Amino acid sequence: MKRLTLFCTLFCFLLATPQAQPKYELRAVWLTTIGGIDWPSTYAHDGMGAERQKQELCLMLDRMKSAGINTVLLQTRVRATTIYPSNIEPWDGCMSGKPGQSPGYDPLQFAIDECHRRGMELHAWVVTIPVGKWQTFGCQQLRRRFPSLIKKIGDEGYMNPESAQTADYIADICEEITRRYDVDGIHLDYIRYPETWKGAKRKDNITRIVQRIHQKVKLYKPWVKLSCSPIGKYDDLSRYSSRGWNANRQVAQDAQGWLRQGLMDQLYPMMYFKGNNFYPFAIDWQEQSCGHTIASGLGVYMLHPREGNWPLNEVKRQLNVTRQVGMGHCFFRAKFLLDNVKGVYDYVGLFDRMPALIPPMTWANIVPPTSPTVLNVEHTPSGDNLSWHGARDYSDAPYLLYNVYASTDEKVDISNPANLIATRKREQQLTLKRKNGKRLLHYAVTALDRYGNESMPVFAAQGGQQSAERASAMLANDGKWLDLTMTTDADYLAVSTLQGAIIHTCPNRPRISITAIPEGIYELKSLNRKGISHRLGFFIVRRGDTK
């Protein structure tokens, strides 16, 4: 009843109503390489061909960035073939035009560098069980090496989920990518049984593959996100049938169980449906998220007249409702988004007009880095030059990233995504142009670890610098009680996450209990009866090992 009530409420009031822009939201796109159907559109027979591929990808990434995309899922293992120089499998033919032949450069490394330059994440999309047509290059090569590992269904080859060797083999590919490349995630596709392949312990067999991949990836880089794209309906709901097509029972894909077991960090369910085949199942995914990140896979290809000929309003409604329930969104696939089919690119650019940070992996690490120590701002006639000193990272990741905020208000509000002007910067400097006559801006910079945890800000006043000792002074606490060093005439106090979610309120007192608040970094605000609030400061809850 709870789910049905929520669904009806959303459907009646939110179908086409634009929702507030969140600061944290996963906004992704599947970038397909098989057959070059998204990229590349030309082969790299020589150096000039490689440059054309690079230029094409850069233009695509620029347009994705302009539309608010912050995560690119790049098809990296195609069909027992790869788009990088692998020691395990041969080159796919999509890059050079000839299977097994290098295009003369490393497309995966190039894509990673270009995504990171734009403040976007790059996840290596790995097709797991299918290995292509029986007589294609990749399938033939794999059958020669492991003849008992591949099963033929129709004219297609599939890796055998019932063999422990399959789990080790796919995990080795994911390990190779993770160790050699600075990817932000490993994204598993077709991590399920073919629908006609029956057998015992099917879910156990697929879960074994996921477990082995998780072990290999997290052993080397625990901040690398592991995700998959399950069938769009997990199972039948109490009031809505999956109509015989679901992840859990039809193809042994226990994606919600993988979240509960901590085997997945994100899910991208492929929800290429409309109406009651979409909304109740989207809400079910979010309700069963266990606090992890869910992005609804939106079938924008269905807008095309030769596919589903959906009206644009269908995608608009799906975007608005999923945002309201706290889900991100991922578009299938890049070409249909960038081709602006029925105006979808234009709409997404408005819907995601403000930047968004990727939700942090609080289930893996919750301790934020320290803030940058000093922020210097040099105002010039043509613009502003910013530089800052590095922060300290408490995680096991190799380096920090930085977010930059700007506002005409002296105290820059970092909870407002409209103030976010640069994300995930590796450099500790930024130059901004400014038109003549424009008001001078005030700035703030935060540090971001690889888990997505954000530090408190360091601010810079107009025309000068500000040290973190003043900008990031913490409110004192012992893990149980928070002591206030300032007075306020507000009626209540509110504790919120840096994402802006209020998790605790209490009457205004000089000392408040925080025993029920998990470890992490928080903001304390005043709150009066009219709903007006002001920031009082930040604090970190760290309890350590207590007996």
mmCIF file of C-alpha atoms in Angstrom, residues 188-503:
data_model
loop_
_atom_site.group_PDB
_atom_site.id
_atom_site.type_symbol
_atom_site.label_atom_id
_atom_site.label_comp_id
_atom_site.label_asym_id
_atom_site.label_seq_id
_atom_site.Cartn_x
_atom_site.Cartn_y
_atom_site.Cartn_z
ATOM 1 C CA LEU A 188 28.998 -5.218 -15.838
ATOM 2 C CA ASP A 189 26.579 -5.880 -18.674
ATOM 3 C CA TYR A 190 24.737 -9.149 -19.442
ATOM 4 C CA ILE A 191 25.734 -10.478 -16.030
ATOM 5 C CA ARG A 192 22.902 -12.990 -16.235
ATOM 6 C CA TYR A 193 21.826 -16.281 -17.740
ATOM 7 C CA PRO A 194 20.597 -16.334 -21.344
ATOM 8 C CA GLU A 195 16.818 -16.563 -20.993
ATOM 9 C CA THR A 196 16.612 -20.001 -22.690
ATOM 10 C CA TRP A 197 19.358 -21.568 -20.558
ATOM 11 C CA LYS A 198 17.775 -23.396 -17.647
ATOM 12 C CA GLY A 199 19.502 -25.174 -14.807
ATOM 13 C CA ALA A 200 19.976 -25.536 -11.072
ATOM 14 C CA LYS A 201 21.600 -22.961 -8.783
ATOM 15 C CA ARG A 202 21.462 -20.326 -11.502
ATOM 16 C CA LYS A 203 21.435 -17.358 -9.104
ATOM 17 C CA ASP A 204 24.296 -18.849 -7.107
ATOM 18 C CA ASN A 205 26.348 -19.234 -10.284
ATOM 19 C CA ILE A 206 25.865 -15.633 -11.413
ATOM 20 C CA THR A 207 26.444 -14.311 -7.900
ATOM 21 C CA ARG A 208 29.701 -16.284 -7.762
ATOM 22 C CA ILE A 209 30.925 -14.361 -10.813
ATOM 23 C CA VAL A 210 29.965 -11.040 -9.209
ATOM 24 C CA GLN A 211 31.715 -12.011 -5.960
ATOM 25 C CA ARG A 212 34.919 -12.913 -7.775
ATOM 26 C CA ILE A 213 34.932 -9.648 -9.724
ATOM 27 C CA HIS A 214 34.239 -7.696 -6.538
ATOM 28 C CA GLN A 215 37.183 -9.383 -4.794
ATOM 29 C CA LYS A 216 39.597 -8.582 -7.604
ATOM 30 C CA VAL A 217 38.495 -4.972 -8.154
ATOM 31 C CA LYS A 218 38.230 -3.949 -4.521
ATOM 32 C CA LEU A 219 41.510 -5.625 -3.571
ATOM 33 C CA TYR A 220 43.456 -3.169 -5.689
ATOM 34 C CA LYS A 221 41.249 -0.074 -5.721
ATOM 35 C CA PRO A 222 38.363 -0.117 -3.224
ATOM 36 C CA TRP A 223 37.153 3.283 -4.443
ATOM 37 C CA VAL A 224 36.433 1.955 -7.957
ATOM 38 C CA LYS A 225 32.652 1.646 -8.250
ATOM 39 C CA LEU A 226 31.253 -1.741 -9.226
ATOM 40 C CA SER A 227 27.918 -1.601 -11.021
ATOM 41 C CA CYS A 228 25.724 -3.527 -13.428
ATOM 42 C CA SER A 229 22.758 -3.004 -15.729
ATOM 43 C CA PRO A 230 20.056 -5.476 -14.634
ATOM 44 C CA ILE A 231 16.798 -6.199 -16.406
ATOM 45 C CA GLY A 232 14.503 -3.215 -15.754
ATOM 46 C CA LYS A 233 12.061 -5.092 -13.515
ATOM 47 C CA TYR A 234 13.598 -6.929 -10.585
ATOM 48 C CA ASP A 235 10.567 -9.160 -9.982
ATOM 49 C CA ASP A 236 6.787 -9.112 -9.807
ATOM 50 C CA LEU A 237 5.398 -6.536 -7.379
ATOM 51 C CA SER A 238 2.373 -7.096 -5.192
ATOM 52 C CA ARG A 239 0.140 -5.037 -7.501
ATOM 53 C CA TYR A 240 2.117 -4.993 -10.747
ATOM 54 C CA SER A 241 3.273 -7.983 -12.780
ATOM 55 C CA SER A 242 6.608 -8.033 -14.572
ATOM 56 C CA ARG A 243 4.775 -9.827 -17.390
ATOM 57 C CA GLY A 244 7.193 -12.715 -17.461
ATOM 58 C CA TRP A 245 10.362 -10.659 -17.885
ATOM 59 C CA ASN A 246 12.333 -9.876 -14.737
ATOM 60 C CA ALA A 247 15.884 -10.002 -13.461
ATOM 61 C CA ASN A 248 15.491 -12.199 -10.414
ATOM 62 C CA ARG A 249 13.605 -15.267 -11.635
ATOM 63 C CA GLN A 250 13.880 -15.160 -15.402
ATOM 64 C CA VAL A 251 17.646 -14.646 -15.810
ATOM 65 C CA ALA A 252 19.004 -15.329 -12.272
ATOM 66 C CA GLN A 253 20.160 -11.756 -11.770
ATOM 67 C CA ASP A 254 19.806 -11.020 -8.053
ATOM 68 C CA ALA A 255 20.793 -7.373 -8.371
ATOM 69 C CA GLN A 256 18.948 -6.205 -5.253
ATOM 70 C CA GLY A 257 20.598 -8.998 -3.289
ATOM 71 C CA TRP A 258 23.992 -7.823 -4.547
ATOM 72 C CA LEU A 259 23.268 -4.407 -3.055
ATOM 73 C CA ARG A 260 22.340 -5.957 0.296
ATOM 74 C CA GLN A 261 25.502 -8.068 0.269
ATOM 75 C CA GLY A 262 27.663 -5.056 -0.535
ATOM 76 C CA LEU A 263 28.763 -6.501 -3.889
ATOM 77 C CA MET A 264 27.499 -3.543 -5.928
ATOM 78 C CA ASP A 265 27.944 0.198 -5.452
ATOM 79 C CA GLN A 266 25.558 1.313 -8.198
ATOM 80 C CA LEU A 267 22.776 -0.154 -10.327
ATOM 81 C CA TYR A 268 21.587 0.997 -13.745
ATOM 82 C CA PRO A 269 18.370 -1.005 -14.338
ATOM 83 C CA MET A 270 17.409 -0.996 -18.024
ATOM 84 C CA MET A 271 13.928 0.495 -17.725
ATOM 85 C CA TYR A 272 12.974 0.884 -21.364
ATOM 86 C CA PHE A 273 9.225 0.835 -20.633
ATOM 87 C CA LYS A 274 6.279 3.197 -20.194
ATOM 88 C CA GLY A 275 3.456 3.734 -17.694
ATOM 89 C CA ASN A 276 2.850 1.005 -15.123
ATOM 90 C CA ASN A 277 5.724 -0.958 -16.608
ATOM 91 C CA PHE A 278 8.068 1.850 -15.525
ATOM 92 C CA TYR A 279 6.975 3.880 -12.492
ATOM 93 C CA PRO A 280 6.160 1.199 -9.876
ATOM 94 C CA PHE A 281 9.315 -0.730 -10.764
ATOM 95 C CA ALA A 282 11.475 2.396 -10.616
ATOM 96 C CA ILE A 283 10.182 3.095 -7.117
ATOM 97 C CA ASP A 284 10.874 -0.528 -6.156
ATOM 98 C CA TRP A 285 14.515 -0.207 -7.215
ATOM 99 C CA GLN A 286 14.941 2.923 -5.116
ATOM 100 C CA GLU A 287 13.155 1.485 -2.095
ATOM 101 C CA GLN A 288 15.496 -1.526 -2.173
ATOM 102 C CA SER A 289 18.662 0.486 -2.780
ATOM 103 C CA CYS A 290 20.114 -0.019 0.722
ATOM 104 C CA GLY A 291 21.386 3.559 0.530
ATOM 105 C CA HIS A 292 23.403 2.881 -2.616
ATOM 106 C CA THR A 293 23.116 4.725 -5.925
ATOM 107 C CA ILE A 294 20.447 3.828 -8.492
ATOM 108 C CA ALA A 295 20.205 5.392 -11.941
ATOM 109 C CA SER A 296 17.184 4.547 -14.051
ATOM 110 C CA GLY A 297 18.233 3.404 -17.495
ATOM 111 C CA LEU A 298 16.101 5.500 -19.847
ATOM 112 C CA GLY A 299 15.495 4.214 -23.364
ATOM 113 C CA VAL A 300 15.809 7.448 -25.326
ATOM 114 C CA TYR A 301 16.297 5.273 -28.411
ATOM 115 C CA MET A 302 12.559 4.608 -28.153
ATOM 116 C CA LEU A 303 11.966 8.198 -29.264
ATOM 117 C CA HIS A 304 13.156 7.322 -32.756
ATOM 118 C CA PRO A 305 10.356 6.657 -35.256
ATOM 119 C CA ARG A 306 11.943 3.325 -36.244
ATOM 120 C CA GLU A 307 12.200 2.149 -32.636
ATOM 121 C CA GLY A 308 9.209 3.034 -30.448
ATOM 122 C CA ASN A 309 8.248 6.502 -31.697
ATOM 123 C CA TRP A 310 7.621 7.630 -28.127
ATOM 124 C CA PRO A 311 6.640 11.256 -27.565
ATOM 125 C CA LEU A 312 9.235 13.361 -25.776
ATOM 126 C CA ASN A 313 6.803 13.861 -22.877
ATOM 127 C CA GLU A 314 7.308 10.224 -21.907
ATOM 128 C CA VAL A 315 10.997 10.796 -21.215
ATOM 129 C CA LYS A 316 10.224 14.095 -19.490
ATOM 130 C CA ARG A 317 7.849 12.371 -17.087
ATOM 131 C CA GLN A 318 10.336 9.604 -16.332
ATOM 132 C CA LEU A 319 13.106 12.098 -15.599
ATOM 133 C CA ASN A 320 10.940 14.162 -13.260
ATOM 134 C CA VAL A 321 9.532 11.241 -11.304
ATOM 135 C CA THR A 322 12.838 9.442 -10.851
ATOM 136 C CA ARG A 323 14.481 12.648 -9.651
ATOM 137 C CA GLN A 324 11.677 13.145 -7.141
ATOM 138 C CA VAL A 325 12.251 9.689 -5.615
ATOM 139 C CA GLY A 326 16.012 10.208 -5.445
ATOM 140 C CA MET A 327 17.227 8.260 -8.462
ATOM 141 C CA GLY A 328 19.749 9.326 -11.060
ATOM 142 C CA HIS A 329 19.372 8.689 -14.776
ATOM 143 C CA CYS A 330 21.370 7.034 -17.543
ATOM 144 C CA PHE A 331 20.590 7.356 -21.239
ATOM 145 C CA PHE A 332 20.638 4.493 -23.722
ATOM 146 C CA ARG A 333 22.302 5.323 -25.825
ATOM 147 C CA ALA A 334 24.694 8.186 -26.619
ATOM 148 C CA LYS A 335 23.840 8.606 -30.300
ATOM 149 C CA PHE A 336 20.105 9.106 -29.689
ATOM 150 C CA LEU A 337 20.786 11.662 -26.963
ATOM 151 C CA LEU A 338 23.386 13.600 -28.955
ATOM 152 C CA ASP A 339 21.341 13.443 -32.174
ATOM 153 C CA ASN A 340 18.669 15.361 -30.240
ATOM 154 C CA VAL A 341 15.906 12.998 -31.351
ATOM 155 C CA LYS A 342 12.602 14.868 -30.852
ATOM 156 C CA GLY A 343 14.489 17.526 -28.886
ATOM 157 C CA VAL A 344 15.653 15.218 -26.070
ATOM 158 C CA TYR A 345 19.151 16.740 -25.877
ATOM 159 C CA ASP A 346 17.698 20.238 -25.581
ATOM 160 C CA TYR A 347 15.381 19.143 -22.788
ATOM 161 C CA VAL A 348 18.088 17.301 -20.858
ATOM 162 C CA GLY A 349 20.264 20.415 -21.066
ATOM 163 C CA LEU A 350 17.503 22.347 -19.282
ATOM 164 C CA PHE A 351 16.605 19.561 -16.867
ATOM 165 C CA ASP A 352 20.267 19.149 -15.823
ATOM 166 C CA ARG A 353 21.197 22.785 -16.318
ATOM 167 C CA MET A 354 23.130 22.958 -13.033
ATOM 168 C CA PRO A 355 26.135 20.703 -12.408
ATOM 169 C CA ALA A 356 25.740 17.778 -10.022
ATOM 170 C CA LEU A 357 28.270 15.807 -8.038
ATOM 171 C CA ILE A 358 28.188 12.024 -8.096
ATOM 172 C CA PRO A 359 26.734 10.672 -4.818
ATOM 173 C CA PRO A 360 29.505 9.589 -2.423
ATOM 174 C CA MET A 361 30.165 5.952 -1.538
ATOM 175 C CA THR A 362 29.309 6.444 2.120
ATOM 176 C CA TRP A 363 28.924 2.674 2.578
ATOM 177 C CA ALA A 364 32.630 2.237 1.737
ATOM 178 C CA ASN A 365 34.204 5.311 3.364
ATOM 179 C CA ILE A 366 32.628 8.241 5.169
ATOM 180 C CA VAL A 367 35.602 10.246 6.448
ATOM 181 C CA PRO A 368 36.089 13.367 4.319
ATOM 182 C CA PRO A 369 39.443 14.936 3.544
ATOM 183 C CA THR A 370 40.519 18.135 5.200
ATOM 184 C CA SER A 371 39.755 21.351 3.377
ATOM 185 C CA PRO A 372 42.378 23.121 1.253
ATOM 186 C CA THR A 373 44.553 25.308 3.465
ATOM 187 C CA VAL A 374 44.691 28.632 1.617
ATOM 188 C CA LEU A 375 42.641 30.013 -1.272
ATOM 189 C CA ASN A 376 44.186 32.915 -3.185
ATOM 190 C CA VAL A 377 42.208 34.992 -5.681
ATOM 191 C CA GLU A 378 43.765 37.494 -8.068
ATOM 192 C CA HIS A 379 41.269 39.804 -9.758
ATOM 193 C CA THR A 380 42.343 41.090 -13.171
ATOM 194 C CA PRO A 381 40.499 43.130 -15.830
ATOM 195 C CA SER A 382 39.942 39.975 -17.884
ATOM 196 C CA GLY A 383 38.998 37.624 -15.073
ATOM 197 C CA ASP A 384 40.045 35.902 -11.866
ATOM 198 C CA ASN A 385 42.990 33.608 -11.165
ATOM 199 C CA LEU A 386 42.425 31.133 -8.346
ATOM 200 C CA SER A 387 44.996 28.941 -6.613
ATOM 201 C CA TRP A 388 44.870 26.933 -3.427
ATOM 202 C CA HIS A 389 47.007 24.722 -1.261
ATOM 203 C CA GLY A 390 46.297 21.011 -1.165
ATOM 204 C CA ALA A 391 44.243 19.151 1.411
ATOM 205 C CA ARG A 392 44.927 15.999 3.403
ATOM 206 C CA ASP A 393 43.237 12.751 2.436
ATOM 207 C CA TYR A 394 42.220 10.201 5.081
ATOM 208 C CA SER A 395 41.308 7.528 2.515
ATOM 209 C CA ASP A 396 43.558 5.007 0.771
ATOM 210 C CA ALA A 397 43.072 6.590 -2.662
ATOM 211 C CA PRO A 398 46.076 8.079 -4.480
ATOM 212 C CA TYR A 399 45.016 11.693 -4.886
ATOM 213 C CA LEU A 400 42.350 14.295 -4.199
ATOM 214 C CA LEU A 401 40.075 16.205 -6.541
ATOM 215 C CA TYR A 402 38.697 19.710 -6.038
ATOM 216 C CA ASN A 403 35.345 21.433 -6.525
ATOM 217 C CA VAL A 404 35.105 25.202 -7.046
ATOM 218 C CA TYR A 405 32.092 27.327 -6.086
ATOM 219 C CA ALA A 406 31.370 30.987 -6.888
ATOM 220 C CA SER A 407 28.713 33.490 -5.871
ATOM 221 C CA THR A 408 28.100 37.192 -5.577
ATOM 222 C CA ASP A 409 27.361 36.529 -1.894
ATOM 223 C CA GLU A 410 30.375 36.925 0.343
ATOM 224 C CA LYS A 411 29.655 33.624 2.090
ATOM 225 C CA VAL A 412 29.412 31.178 -0.797
ATOM 226 C CA ASP A 413 26.726 28.562 -0.216
ATOM 227 C CA ILE A 414 28.244 25.226 -1.255
ATOM 228 C CA SER A 415 24.920 23.417 -0.807
ATOM 229 C CA ASN A 416 23.496 25.335 -3.776
ATOM 230 C CA PRO A 417 24.382 23.556 -7.056
ATOM 231 C CA ALA A 418 23.959 26.852 -8.911
ATOM 232 C CA ASN A 419 27.230 27.969 -7.289
ATOM 233 C CA LEU A 420 29.186 24.946 -8.518
ATOM 234 C CA ILE A 421 31.397 26.116 -11.390
ATOM 235 C CA ALA A 422 34.075 23.400 -11.629
ATOM 236 C CA THR A 423 34.032 19.776 -10.490
ATOM 237 C CA ARG A 424 36.623 17.067 -9.878
ATOM 238 C CA LYS A 425 39.625 19.224 -10.786
ATOM 239 C CA ARG A 426 43.035 17.687 -10.280
ATOM 240 C CA GLU A 427 44.942 20.952 -10.665
ATOM 241 C CA GLN A 428 45.082 23.331 -7.712
ATOM 242 C CA GLN A 429 44.370 26.384 -9.831
ATOM 243 C CA LEU A 430 41.674 27.794 -12.069
ATOM 244 C CA THR A 431 41.406 30.810 -14.376
ATOM 245 C CA LEU A 432 37.973 32.316 -15.026
ATOM 246 C CA LYS A 433 37.097 34.945 -17.599
ATOM 247 C CA ARG A 434 34.739 37.755 -16.632
ATOM 248 C CA LYS A 435 33.010 40.278 -18.827
ATOM 249 C CA ASN A 436 33.485 43.957 -18.148
ATOM 250 C CA GLY A 437 30.968 45.429 -15.751
ATOM 251 C CA LYS A 438 30.154 42.112 -14.081
ATOM 252 C CA ARG A 439 30.162 42.033 -10.283
ATOM 253 C CA LEU A 440 33.173 40.508 -8.603
ATOM 254 C CA LEU A 441 32.611 36.971 -7.396
ATOM 255 C CA HIS A 442 33.442 35.320 -4.103
ATOM 256 C CA TYR A 443 34.823 31.792 -4.168
ATOM 257 C CA ALA A 444 35.021 28.608 -2.168
ATOM 258 C CA VAL A 445 36.963 25.408 -2.822
ATOM 259 C CA THR A 446 36.426 21.950 -1.381
ATOM 260 C CA ALA A 447 38.480 18.775 -1.610
ATOM 261 C CA LEU A 448 36.936 15.548 -2.857
ATOM 262 C CA ASP A 449 38.319 12.076 -2.258
ATOM 263 C CA ARG A 450 37.890 9.208 -4.703
ATOM 264 C CA TYR A 451 34.928 7.878 -2.714
ATOM 265 C CA GLY A 452 33.098 11.163 -3.333
ATOM 266 C CA ASN A 453 33.403 12.511 0.222
ATOM 267 C CA GLU A 454 33.655 16.302 0.188
ATOM 268 C CA SER A 455 35.598 18.403 2.645
ATOM 269 C CA MET A 456 34.471 21.597 4.286
ATOM 270 C CA PRO A 457 35.115 24.670 2.131
ATOM 271 C CA VAL A 458 37.878 27.192 2.248
ATOM 272 C CA PHE A 459 36.619 30.645 1.289
ATOM 273 C CA ALA A 460 38.272 33.635 -0.304
ATOM 274 C CA ALA A 461 36.976 37.125 0.210
ATOM 275 C CA GLN A 462 36.889 39.649 -2.631
ATOM 276 C CA GLY A 463 40.406 40.639 -3.646
ATOM 277 C CA GLY A 464 42.300 38.498 -1.171
ATOM 278 C CA GLN A 465 42.907 35.213 0.501
ATOM 279 C CA GLN A 466 41.522 33.316 3.412
ATOM 280 C CA SER A 467 43.166 30.548 5.337
ATOM 281 C CA ALA A 468 41.407 27.352 6.204
ATOM 282 C CA GLU A 469 42.016 27.912 9.905
ATOM 283 C CA ARG A 470 39.247 30.533 9.860
ATOM 284 C CA ALA A 471 37.171 29.231 6.967
ATOM 285 C CA SER A 472 36.964 25.641 8.113
ATOM 286 C CA ALA A 473 36.967 25.875 11.897
ATOM 287 C CA MET A 474 35.145 22.865 13.288
ATOM 288 C CA LEU A 475 32.486 22.873 15.942
ATOM 289 C CA ALA A 476 33.808 20.950 18.919
ATOM 290 C CA ASN A 477 32.381 17.545 19.784
ATOM 291 C CA ASP A 478 33.436 14.310 21.447
ATOM 292 C CA GLY A 479 31.339 12.005 19.308
ATOM 293 C CA LYS A 480 28.481 12.190 21.830
ATOM 294 C CA TRP A 481 27.856 15.898 22.438
ATOM 295 C CA LEU A 482 28.226 18.955 20.219
ATOM 296 C CA ASP A 483 29.122 22.208 21.973
ATOM 297 C CA LEU A 484 28.063 25.501 20.403
ATOM 298 C CA THR A 485 30.449 28.439 20.530
ATOM 299 C CA MET A 486 27.953 30.969 19.214
ATOM 300 C CA THR A 487 24.504 32.077 20.269
ATOM 301 C CA THR A 488 21.407 32.281 18.124
ATOM 302 C CA ASP A 489 17.815 33.230 18.831
ATOM 303 C CA ALA A 490 16.484 30.503 16.530
ATOM 304 C CA ASP A 491 13.852 28.124 17.847
ATOM 305 C CA TYR A 492 15.510 24.965 16.581
ATOM 306 C CA LEU A 493 18.807 23.560 15.375
ATOM 307 C CA ALA A 494 19.111 21.272 12.366
ATOM 308 C CA VAL A 495 21.891 18.890 11.387
ATOM 309 C CA SER A 496 22.219 18.167 7.667
ATOM 310 C CA THR A 497 24.538 16.244 5.407
ATOM 311 C CA LEU A 498 26.692 18.133 2.950
ATOM 312 C CA GLN A 499 24.211 16.997 0.323
ATOM 313 C CA GLY A 500 21.600 19.136 2.117
ATOM 314 C CA ALA A 501 19.458 16.373 3.674
ATOM 315 C CA ILE A 502 18.339 17.225 7.231
ATOM 316 C CA ILE A 503 18.889 14.173 9.425
#
